[in-house]
Amino acid sequence: MYNSPLVPIAICLILGIVAGRWLMPAVPMVYVLVGMTGVAMACGRWAYVQSVAIGACVVALGMTLAQMEWAGDQTLHAQRIEGVVMGEPSEKPHTIGIELLVPDRGTTLRCYLWKDERSRRVLLGDALTVQTEEDLPAETSLLVRSWQWDFGGGALSEMSRWQVTRLRFLLWRHRLLEHLRSSDADESLYAVLAAMTLGDKSALTKDLRDTYAVSGASHILALSGLHLGIVYVLLTWLTMRRRRFWLAQLVIVASIWAFALLTGLSASITRAAIMFSLYAVFSLRTGRMPTLNVLAFAAIAILVFDVGTLFDLGFQMSFLAVTAILVGMPLAERLWRPAHPVVRWAWALVGMSVCAQVGVAPLVAYHFGRLPVYFLLTNFIVVPAATVILYGALLTLIIPMAATPLLWVVGWLNAALGTIASLPYSSIDGLHPSVVQTVAWYVLIALIVRAMYILFPLRR
């Protein structure tokens, strides 16, 4: 916890991005960045001053990246937009929601096509041409009426290699989703199975989302480190646990990133893929890794590539939950170290559940206005169920008959979470903290954790 030099760098980068996003100073920050870099290089004799200068450099870098992202003309002036559908269309009561990639701008528009027979035929990978009535911000959602769009356009030929690669993986995912849909699963079973195994949440209904949210199981529907960890354990077992054999680790890393691409490369799965990839590299030498450093490195890599990810709720919740686990679990081990393996597993699950919930609670309260009460009970159900469902989904690709017991597990999970969600006082509602109050809660949590580390020192 205390030997993580990348953590303050990540914090400074985040502060710089936030400042650059909301302040947007008139002076181009690239000049400040160059100046502070010179100061840092000239202060080699004074370690403290040099550290402050390096922090200022990173803040300036974040502000520079934010200016590059948002400064200038961020408007789509074209009245004619040519794009490619990059995601499974989701049917709403009156519209069809799609993610439309505009290759020449490298941006993605959330479009809602007016529902009719033609819009129902839109598929992943289709090229569309949209006519707009006015200029649009680069990041926006757009309601498109029937006469404002048509199939076709030259967007497919304008895609970069990276965009084509992502589209190919998404098309492979579409085929797997069709394979799941062809089973005897009803809509609720298919929706949960598609979300937990392939990261497609387009089929989830509002009632199903509410059930998982109230019971404290929303995290199981968003692919993250838990799901990738289950895949990593399977890959390690398939490579005969040869952690220090470079070819085995190369296969594991390639498989991890293939799975991340297949599931849509969300912020949470990207973070987990970076962390497990670095863990595989560290395994070649020591079998260990500096976890907070790796988490900070993952955050830096993602934000440098796309600073806008910082304002994505999935990114925020993923990193806050993992940070809370990495900081809180050593404290849980100081409080109690059970000798029995089953009790040790249960205590670890309790510790991780509480840490993750504390880490995201203020953010969840701010965005959704409620907190689940029975999240501990829920995690004792969903963690084993997620393991069985992921392994069962892989087995179904080899043995189609395995789909029947797999669907039974998913149905049992839905029923169990529905029961938990219907219990009295299953959630605390009416929570709407302000931004200042949310930040204050995180400051208070940090102070409490710091005090507990002082009260419960490491036992040698």
mmCIF file with all atom_site columns, N, CA and C in Angstrom, residues 285-321:
data_model
loop_
_atom_site.group_PDB
_atom_site.id
_atom_site.type_symbol
_atom_site.label_atom_id
_atom_site.label_alt_id
_atom_site.label_comp_id
_atom_site.label_asym_id
_atom_site.label_entity_id
_atom_site.label_seq_id
_atom_site.pdbx_PDB_ins_code
_atom_site.Cartn_x
_atom_site.Cartn_y
_atom_site.Cartn_z
_atom_site.occupancy
_atom_site.B_iso_or_equiv
_atom_site.pdbx_formal_charge
_atom_site.auth_seq_id
_atom_site.auth_comp_id
_atom_site.auth_asym_id
_atom_site.auth_atom_id
_atom_site.pdbx_PDB_model_num
ATOM 1   N N  . ARG A 1 285 ? 8.778   -14.377 -13.090 1.00 0.00 ? 285 ARG A N  1
ATOM 2   C CA . ARG A 1 285 ? 9.938   -14.121 -12.236 1.00 0.00 ? 285 ARG A CA 1
ATOM 3   C C  . ARG A 1 285 ? 9.669   -14.448 -10.773 1.00 0.00 ? 285 ARG A C  1
ATOM 4   N N  . THR A 1 286 ? 8.641   -13.813 -10.227 1.00 0.00 ? 286 THR A N  1
ATOM 5   C CA . THR A 1 286 ? 8.434   -13.906 -8.788  1.00 0.00 ? 286 THR A CA 1
ATOM 6   C C  . THR A 1 286 ? 7.139   -14.595 -8.399  1.00 0.00 ? 286 THR A C  1
ATOM 7   N N  . GLY A 1 287 ? 6.172   -14.627 -9.300  1.00 0.00 ? 287 GLY A N  1
ATOM 8   C CA . GLY A 1 287 ? 4.862   -15.161 -8.936  1.00 0.00 ? 287 GLY A CA 1
ATOM 9   C C  . GLY A 1 287 ? 4.012   -14.162 -8.166  1.00 0.00 ? 287 GLY A C  1
ATOM 10  N N  . ARG A 1 288 ? 4.540   -12.951 -7.949  1.00 0.00 ? 288 ARG A N  1
ATOM 11  C CA . ARG A 1 288 ? 3.795   -11.917 -7.227  1.00 0.00 ? 288 ARG A CA 1
ATOM 12  C C  . ARG A 1 288 ? 3.789   -10.631 -8.051  1.00 0.00 ? 288 ARG A C  1
ATOM 13  N N  . MET A 1 289 ? 2.969   -9.693  -7.637  1.00 0.00 ? 289 MET A N  1
ATOM 14  C CA . MET A 1 289 ? 2.941   -8.401  -8.314  1.00 0.00 ? 289 MET A CA 1
ATOM 15  C C  . MET A 1 289 ? 2.556   -7.307  -7.320  1.00 0.00 ? 289 MET A C  1
ATOM 16  N N  . PRO A 1 290 ? 3.066   -6.088  -7.505  1.00 0.00 ? 290 PRO A N  1
ATOM 17  C CA . PRO A 1 290 ? 2.626   -4.965  -6.676  1.00 0.00 ? 290 PRO A CA 1
ATOM 18  C C  . PRO A 1 290 ? 1.251   -4.497  -7.132  1.00 0.00 ? 290 PRO A C  1
ATOM 19  N N  . THR A 1 291 ? 0.199   -4.958  -6.459  1.00 0.00 ? 291 THR A N  1
ATOM 20  C CA . THR A 1 291 ? -1.163  -4.836  -6.977  1.00 0.00 ? 291 THR A CA 1
ATOM 21  C C  . THR A 1 291 ? -1.616  -3.398  -7.170  1.00 0.00 ? 291 THR A C  1
ATOM 22  N N  . LEU A 1 292 ? -1.415  -2.530  -6.177  1.00 0.00 ? 292 LEU A N  1
ATOM 23  C CA . LEU A 1 292 ? -1.844  -1.148  -6.339  1.00 0.00 ? 292 LEU A CA 1
ATOM 24  C C  . LEU A 1 292 ? -1.103  -0.470  -7.487  1.00 0.00 ? 292 LEU A C  1
ATOM 25  N N  . ASN A 1 293 ? 0.174   -0.808  -7.650  1.00 0.00 ? 293 ASN A N  1
ATOM 26  C CA . ASN A 1 293 ? 0.930   -0.265  -8.780  1.00 0.00 ? 293 ASN A CA 1
ATOM 27  C C  . ASN A 1 293 ? 0.340   -0.716  -10.103 1.00 0.00 ? 293 ASN A C  1
ATOM 28  N N  . VAL A 1 294 ? -0.037  -1.980  -10.177 1.00 0.00 ? 294 VAL A N  1
ATOM 29  C CA . VAL A 1 294 ? -0.606  -2.507  -11.424 1.00 0.00 ? 294 VAL A CA 1
ATOM 30  C C  . VAL A 1 294 ? -1.948  -1.847  -11.709 1.00 0.00 ? 294 VAL A C  1
ATOM 31  N N  . LEU A 1 295 ? -2.767  -1.662  -10.666 1.00 0.00 ? 295 LEU A N  1
ATOM 32  C CA . LEU A 1 295 ? -4.052  -0.988  -10.850 1.00 0.00 ? 295 LEU A CA 1
ATOM 33  C C  . LEU A 1 295 ? -3.838  0.448   -11.332 1.00 0.00 ? 295 LEU A C  1
ATOM 34  N N  . ALA A 1 296 ? -2.862  1.142   -10.728 1.00 0.00 ? 296 ALA A N  1
ATOM 35  C CA . ALA A 1 296 ? -2.566  2.512   -11.150 1.00 0.00 ? 296 ALA A CA 1
ATOM 36  C C  . ALA A 1 296 ? -2.059  2.539   -12.584 1.00 0.00 ? 296 ALA A C  1
ATOM 37  N N  . PHE A 1 297 ? -1.227  1.561   -12.949 1.00 0.00 ? 297 PHE A N  1
ATOM 38  C CA . PHE A 1 297 ? -0.728  1.492   -14.326 1.00 0.00 ? 297 PHE A CA 1
ATOM 39  C C  . PHE A 1 297 ? -1.875  1.272   -15.307 1.00 0.00 ? 297 PHE A C  1
ATOM 40  N N  . ALA A 1 298 ? -2.818  0.408   -14.926 1.00 0.00 ? 298 ALA A N  1
ATOM 41  C CA . ALA A 1 298 ? -3.980  0.167   -15.792 1.00 0.00 ? 298 ALA A CA 1
ATOM 42  C C  . ALA A 1 298 ? -4.788  1.449   -15.986 1.00 0.00 ? 298 ALA A C  1
ATOM 43  N N  . ALA A 1 299 ? -4.981  2.203   -14.897 1.00 0.00 ? 299 ALA A N  1
ATOM 44  C CA . ALA A 1 299 ? -5.725  3.457   -15.002 1.00 0.00 ? 299 ALA A CA 1
ATOM 45  C C  . ALA A 1 299 ? -5.000  4.452   -15.901 1.00 0.00 ? 299 ALA A C  1
ATOM 46  N N  . ILE A 1 300 ? -3.679  4.570   -15.725 1.00 0.00 ? 300 ILE A N  1
ATOM 47  C CA . ILE A 1 300 ? -2.896  5.504   -16.543 1.00 0.00 ? 300 ILE A CA 1
ATOM 48  C C  . ILE A 1 300 ? -2.971  5.127   -18.015 1.00 0.00 ? 300 ILE A C  1
ATOM 49  N N  . ALA A 1 301 ? -2.811  3.830   -18.309 1.00 0.00 ? 301 ALA A N  1
ATOM 50  C CA . ALA A 1 301 ? -2.835  3.374   -19.702 1.00 0.00 ? 301 ALA A CA 1
ATOM 51  C C  . ALA A 1 301 ? -4.181  3.660   -20.357 1.00 0.00 ? 301 ALA A C  1
ATOM 52  N N  . ILE A 1 302 ? -5.279  3.386   -19.643 1.00 0.00 ? 302 ILE A N  1
ATOM 53  C CA . ILE A 1 302 ? -6.607  3.603   -20.209 1.00 0.00 ? 302 ILE A CA 1
ATOM 54  C C  . ILE A 1 302 ? -6.879  5.088   -20.421 1.00 0.00 ? 302 ILE A C  1
ATOM 55  N N  . LEU A 1 303 ? -6.496  5.916   -19.453 1.00 0.00 ? 303 LEU A N  1
ATOM 56  C CA . LEU A 1 303 ? -6.796  7.345   -19.536 1.00 0.00 ? 303 LEU A CA 1
ATOM 57  C C  . LEU A 1 303 ? -5.932  8.051   -20.570 1.00 0.00 ? 303 LEU A C  1
ATOM 58  N N  . VAL A 1 304 ? -4.695  7.646   -20.719 1.00 0.00 ? 304 VAL A N  1
ATOM 59  C CA . VAL A 1 304 ? -3.857  8.253   -21.751 1.00 0.00 ? 304 VAL A CA 1
ATOM 60  C C  . VAL A 1 304 ? -4.411  7.920   -23.131 1.00 0.00 ? 304 VAL A C  1
ATOM 61  N N  . PHE A 1 305 ? -4.916  6.702   -23.274 1.00 0.00 ? 305 PHE A N  1
ATOM 62  C CA . PHE A 1 305 ? -5.492  6.288   -24.560 1.00 0.00 ? 305 PHE A CA 1
ATOM 63  C C  . PHE A 1 305 ? -6.798  7.015   -24.838 1.00 0.00 ? 305 PHE A C  1
ATOM 64  N N  . ASP A 1 306 ? -7.635  7.208   -23.792 1.00 0.00 ? 306 ASP A N  1
ATOM 65  C CA . ASP A 1 306 ? -8.926  7.873   -23.968 1.00 0.00 ? 306 ASP A CA 1
ATOM 66  C C  . ASP A 1 306 ? -9.293  8.551   -22.655 1.00 0.00 ? 306 ASP A C  1
ATOM 67  N N  . VAL A 1 307 ? -9.051  9.864   -22.565 1.00 0.00 ? 307 VAL A N  1
ATOM 68  C CA . VAL A 1 307 ? -9.305  10.581  -21.312 1.00 0.00 ? 307 VAL A CA 1
ATOM 69  C C  . VAL A 1 307 ? -10.791 10.625  -20.981 1.00 0.00 ? 307 VAL A C  1
ATOM 70  N N  . GLY A 1 308 ? -11.655 10.519  -21.983 1.00 0.00 ? 308 GLY A N  1
ATOM 71  C CA . GLY A 1 308 ? -13.088 10.549  -21.733 1.00 0.00 ? 308 GLY A CA 1
ATOM 72  C C  . GLY A 1 308 ? -13.582 9.378   -20.915 1.00 0.00 ? 308 GLY A C  1
ATOM 73  N N  . THR A 1 309 ? -12.797 8.289   -20.842 1.00 0.00 ? 309 THR A N  1
ATOM 74  C CA . THR A 1 309 ? -13.189 7.126   -20.058 1.00 0.00 ? 309 THR A CA 1
ATOM 75  C C  . THR A 1 309 ? -13.322 7.460   -18.583 1.00 0.00 ? 309 THR A C  1
ATOM 76  N N  . LEU A 1 310 ? -12.587 8.486   -18.118 1.00 0.00 ? 310 LEU A N  1
ATOM 77  C CA . LEU A 1 310 ? -12.643 8.867   -16.714 1.00 0.00 ? 310 LEU A CA 1
ATOM 78  C C  . LEU A 1 310 ? -14.067 9.193   -16.282 1.00 0.00 ? 310 LEU A C  1
ATOM 79  N N  . PHE A 1 311 ? -14.897 9.706   -17.166 1.00 0.00 ? 311 PHE A N  1
ATOM 80  C CA . PHE A 1 311 ? -16.251 10.124  -16.822 1.00 0.00 ? 311 PHE A CA 1
ATOM 81  C C  . PHE A 1 311 ? -17.283 9.034   -17.116 1.00 0.00 ? 311 PHE A C  1
ATOM 82  N N  . ASP A 1 312 ? -16.791 7.821   -17.422 1.00 0.00 ? 312 ASP A N  1
ATOM 83  C CA . ASP A 1 312 ? -17.668 6.675   -17.618 1.00 0.00 ? 312 ASP A CA 1
ATOM 84  C C  . ASP A 1 312 ? -17.938 6.030   -16.263 1.00 0.00 ? 312 ASP A C  1
ATOM 85  N N  . LEU A 1 313 ? -19.212 5.801   -15.933 1.00 0.00 ? 313 LEU A N  1
ATOM 86  C CA . LEU A 1 313 ? -19.572 5.263   -14.633 1.00 0.00 ? 313 LEU A CA 1
ATOM 87  C C  . LEU A 1 313 ? -18.983 3.871   -14.408 1.00 0.00 ? 313 LEU A C  1
ATOM 88  N N  . GLY A 1 314 ? -18.941 3.055   -15.462 1.00 0.00 ? 314 GLY A N  1
ATOM 89  C CA . GLY A 1 314 ? -18.366 1.729   -15.325 1.00 0.00 ? 314 GLY A CA 1
ATOM 90  C C  . GLY A 1 314 ? -16.893 1.774   -14.950 1.00 0.00 ? 314 GLY A C  1
ATOM 91  N N  . PHE A 1 315 ? -16.158 2.708   -15.553 1.00 0.00 ? 315 PHE A N  1
ATOM 92  C CA . PHE A 1 315 ? -14.742 2.886   -15.225 1.00 0.00 ? 315 PHE A CA 1
ATOM 93  C C  . PHE A 1 315 ? -14.584 3.288   -13.761 1.00 0.00 ? 315 PHE A C  1
ATOM 94  N N  . GLN A 1 316 ? -15.370 4.253   -13.318 1.00 0.00 ? 316 GLN A N  1
ATOM 95  C CA . GLN A 1 316 ? -15.266 4.745   -11.945 1.00 0.00 ? 316 GLN A CA 1
ATOM 96  C C  . GLN A 1 316 ? -15.576 3.648   -10.934 1.00 0.00 ? 316 GLN A C  1
ATOM 97  N N  . MET A 1 317 ? -16.662 2.915   -11.139 1.00 0.00 ? 317 MET A N  1
ATOM 98  C CA . MET A 1 317 ? -17.055 1.885   -10.187 1.00 0.00 ? 317 MET A CA 1
ATOM 99  C C  . MET A 1 317 ? -16.065 0.733   -10.177 1.00 0.00 ? 317 MET A C  1
ATOM 100 N N  . SER A 1 318 ? -15.551 0.366   -11.349 1.00 0.00 ? 318 SER A N  1
ATOM 101 C CA . SER A 1 318 ? -14.597 -0.730  -11.430 1.00 0.00 ? 318 SER A CA 1
ATOM 102 C C  . SER A 1 318 ? -13.325 -0.414  -10.652 1.00 0.00 ? 318 SER A C  1
ATOM 103 N N  . PHE A 1 319 ? -12.759 0.763   -10.882 1.00 0.00 ? 319 PHE A N  1
ATOM 104 C CA . PHE A 1 319 ? -11.502 1.108   -10.217 1.00 0.00 ? 319 PHE A CA 1
ATOM 105 C C  . PHE A 1 319 ? -11.705 1.376   -8.731  1.00 0.00 ? 319 PHE A C  1
ATOM 106 N N  . LEU A 1 320 ? -12.818 1.979   -8.346  1.00 0.00 ? 320 LEU A N  1
ATOM 107 C CA . LEU A 1 320 ? -13.063 2.213   -6.929  1.00 0.00 ? 320 LEU A CA 1
ATOM 108 C C  . LEU A 1 320 ? -13.243 0.897   -6.171  1.00 0.00 ? 320 LEU A C  1
ATOM 109 N N  . ALA A 1 321 ? -13.967 -0.050  -6.778  1.00 0.00 ? 321 ALA A N  1
ATOM 110 C CA . ALA A 1 321 ? -14.187 -1.336  -6.120  1.00 0.00 ? 321 ALA A CA 1
ATOM 111 C C  . ALA A 1 321 ? -12.878 -2.094  -5.939  1.00 0.00 ? 321 ALA A C  1
#
